[in-house]
Amino acid sequence: MGLVVQKYGGSSVADAEGIKRVAKRVVEAKKNGHQVVVVVSAMGDTTDELIDLAGEVSPVASGREFDMLLTAGERISMALLAMAIKSLGHEAQSFTGSQAGVITDSVHNKARIIDVTPGRIKTALDEGNIAIVAGFQGVSQDKKDITTLGRGGSDTTAVALAAALDAEVCEIYTDVDGVFTADPRVVKKARKIDWISFEDMLELASSGSKVLLHRCVEYARRYNIPIHVRSSFSGLRGTWVSNEPQGDQPMEQALISGVAHDTSEAKITIVGVPDKPGEAAKIFRAIADAELNIDMVVQNVSAASTGLTDISFTLPKTDGRRAIESLEKAKGGIGFDSLRYDDQIAKISLVGAGMKTNPGVTATFFEALSGSGVNIELISTSEIRISVVTRKDDVNEAVRAVHTAFGLDSDSDEAVVYGGTGR
Amino acid sequence: MGLVVQKYGGSSVADAEGIKRVAKRVVEAKKNGHQVVVVVSAMGDTTDELIDLAGEVSPVASGREFDMLLTAGERISMALLAMAIKSLGHEAQSFTGSQAGVITDSVHNKARIIDVTPGRIKTALDEGNIAIVAGFQGVSQDKKDITTLGRGGSDTTAVALAAALDAEVCEIYTDVDGVFTADPRVVKKARKIDWISFEDMLELASSGSKVLLHRCVEYARRYNIPIHVRSSFSGLRGTWVSNEPQGDQPMEQALISGVAHDTSEAKITIVGVPDKPGEAAKIFRAIADAELNIDMVVQNVSAASTGLTDISFTLPKTDGRRAIESLEKAKGGIGFDSLRYDDQIAKISLVGAGMKTNPGVTATFFEALSGSGVNIELISTSEIRISVVTRKDDVNEAVRAVHTAFGLDSDSDEAVVYGGTGR
């Protein structure tokens, strides 16, 4: 039996009862013969409460001190979990990100892990301890300051530790049963996915699926660490994310892994851009200089008569205002007629490695949309993903229609599969 | 202008408003030209809430993990304070006990400071920052584990940092105006003491005065760091504790510094102890083996007719039960008739260096007690202190009577003084 890294989110350790339940599960893994490293988030709403407090004392909550503040949350949950495990008669030691050797760059509030040097964790494990590690935090390489990894950072901590410790698996415990073929709140007939490849999971994550964040999956793929996403409440088998299916995991992969949707984006259309080299570059330089991340970018051929074209892109709504301001400022240098801002959009994405070798997927997708009366405003594709932008009000119906069209509904006989090698 | 260490207790930083008020005061000191190091406790009841949480997940809350848990409290307050200072336009950086170089032994929950290596604090100060340091915590020398210093630990952190940084003064901010000649809740006419020597302050602290703890004063005396105890709410000048009065501090010392009382102790009387060499040693070996701290010890001459004597001692009520058990167990080896346990006692102490050279202090003390009908049960004295044990019910009246008898009341013309050299 090898080493297992388990990660528990804030909802799993929201109160004393939750912590005791997690302690029992951790001890179970230890009893089964594993070495166990546990990564915990802060209890329930602790982080939000700390953010509120920060807002009360300072208008700008960011930087070094903000990280110092937020990391108190995991310190509390990890110490309590260690105490709960000890009261079950097993040895446990808790470690801050810094003590666990999570070395990051110096970008406070969204630091990136540079290296993991888990010497103290190894020692603790060798001495028979269960090691508890604070998620979401590290220490900067140059200044030795406390840093945080940003949203979803605890998952990344878990995967990074799993890689550094050569773990068998990284188990991500959450409040749902795994990764689903669509958001179960929208599609009642969504199925839990038993196994999914890193590639498909990456596309789902960047298309609006919130169970795992892109950064965490990317890290797991790079170091080839299998992730098992499962519920801390049910004990059921969840979703395995890995390079290849293993053991009793399905050897054939569904044509389509899932349908993701995202209503957190807005669309900006730049109308009347001169259709000549360098124009698009100027536009996206202006956006990049404002440090804004954009998602889909679409440009159509220009109407020959005018020599002008329109460029559209999507980006998080929260960045919308800054993007408009940056573009207005750069208007003189770029040269365009006007800007249109639209935050009533939704993005629907179909993800599946099978589409590479199976013609007709796009057609089926678009037929399903039109069949339910949904209009397509933008289209963008990758090798294993097709995304469209529609009206926000249409999104639930559209997702359900597409889910059904690809045989993903839980009451359909079987999902459409392709004779996968488990790619 | 030199370096100032300021320490703020939990009641001073209980909420966002408190933190902002403290930030203003800190900035004021900086504007006055000082280098400023600030030591903070956890906000208000944070530590108690964490202790409650620990109790919910584990029956035994102690050791390494308990320290990890508790130190989250200061981490929150120090980060918030640094943010509040920055929002006033000044630079501030916060440091954990470990980052500040507070090195301790490995006795969790009541570690002792072994060394302070404040390299990062010095750098931060040299770069123009106000340095904020988490009180109450350190890092163990051998295992690099997080430790806490026990009750009143933040005061000790402040004094230790002041010593290591060669500070001009260590300012202890609290919710009272300073050290008083008696507990103002009991004696309405108690006066604030302007200056008091380390020696008298040590005696007051070990006699029940709660403003400063013995350990902190002892540390300050050893390194000769003047302490200024003052209110974080009023801005008034408080009480200076130092070797010698300085500047405009009073050059003559009151005969009596103050009257302290303590109702947290119990009295154990061992009845019928054979009056021969080695008996007392056996008794206190039994107590010491149980790791119990005792306070007053009194033995009277034995009644010649019986060859037996009684030995009484006082100790914290919380240790009473264990003491009785230890003595019962050792009864055979020691040889005594019986044990009497009494937790309805109070200790009243009169403290003042002047009593060394002024006859009549003891007489005045006892006259005041008998004048108010208070019976004395035990007496114990040091060079600069007289303590008596009385009934608990009598304590308030007794303290007021003694306070008046020595001219300490705020409406009396003048306290009785002796031509002090500021000893």
PDB file of C-alpha atoms in Angstrom, chain A residues 34 73 81 141 163 189 203 211 222-223 240 248 250 257 280 283 294 316 350 355 375 411 416:
ATOM      1  CA  HIS A  34      -1.662   3.654   3.633  1.00  0.00           C
ATOM      2  CA  GLY A  73      -7.990  29.835   8.515  1.00  0.00           C
ATOM      3  CA  LEU A  81      -8.134  17.863  12.602  1.00  0.00           C
ATOM      4  CA  GLN A 141      11.376  31.634  -2.212  1.00  0.00           C
ATOM      5  CA  ALA A 163       3.673  14.722  -6.901  1.00  0.00           C
ATOM      6  CA  LYS A 189     -30.424  13.354 -15.502  1.00  0.00           C
ATOM      7  CA  GLU A 203     -11.384  21.393 -21.101  1.00  0.00           C
ATOM      8  CA  VAL A 211     -15.459  20.695  -9.346  1.00  0.00           C
ATOM      9  CA  ARG A 222       2.291  17.208 -15.754  1.00  0.00           C
ATOM     10  CA  TYR A 223       3.337  14.866 -12.931  1.00  0.00           C
ATOM     11  CA  TRP A 240     -11.086   9.187 -11.456  1.00  0.00           C
ATOM     12  CA  ASP A 248     -11.874  -1.689 -12.943  1.00  0.00           C
ATOM     13  CA  PRO A 250     -14.125   1.641 -17.939  1.00  0.00           C
ATOM     14  CA  SER A 257     -17.373  13.518 -21.584  1.00  0.00           C
ATOM     15  CA  ALA A 280      -6.109  42.871 -33.728  1.00  0.00           C
ATOM     16  CA  ILE A 283      -6.567  45.603 -29.441  1.00  0.00           C
ATOM     17  CA  ILE A 294      -9.812  36.845 -22.109  1.00  0.00           C
ATOM     18  CA  PRO A 316     -15.042  37.383 -16.869  1.00  0.00           C
ATOM     19  CA  LEU A 350     -19.242  20.165 -25.444  1.00  0.00           C
ATOM     20  CA  MET A 355     -14.926  14.194 -31.361  1.00  0.00           C
ATOM     21  CA  ASN A 375     -29.682  30.969 -31.238  1.00  0.00           C
ATOM     22  CA  ASP A 411     -32.054   6.950 -18.165  1.00  0.00           C
ATOM     23  CA  VAL A 416     -22.500   7.066 -27.166  1.00  0.00           C
TER      24      VAL A 416
END
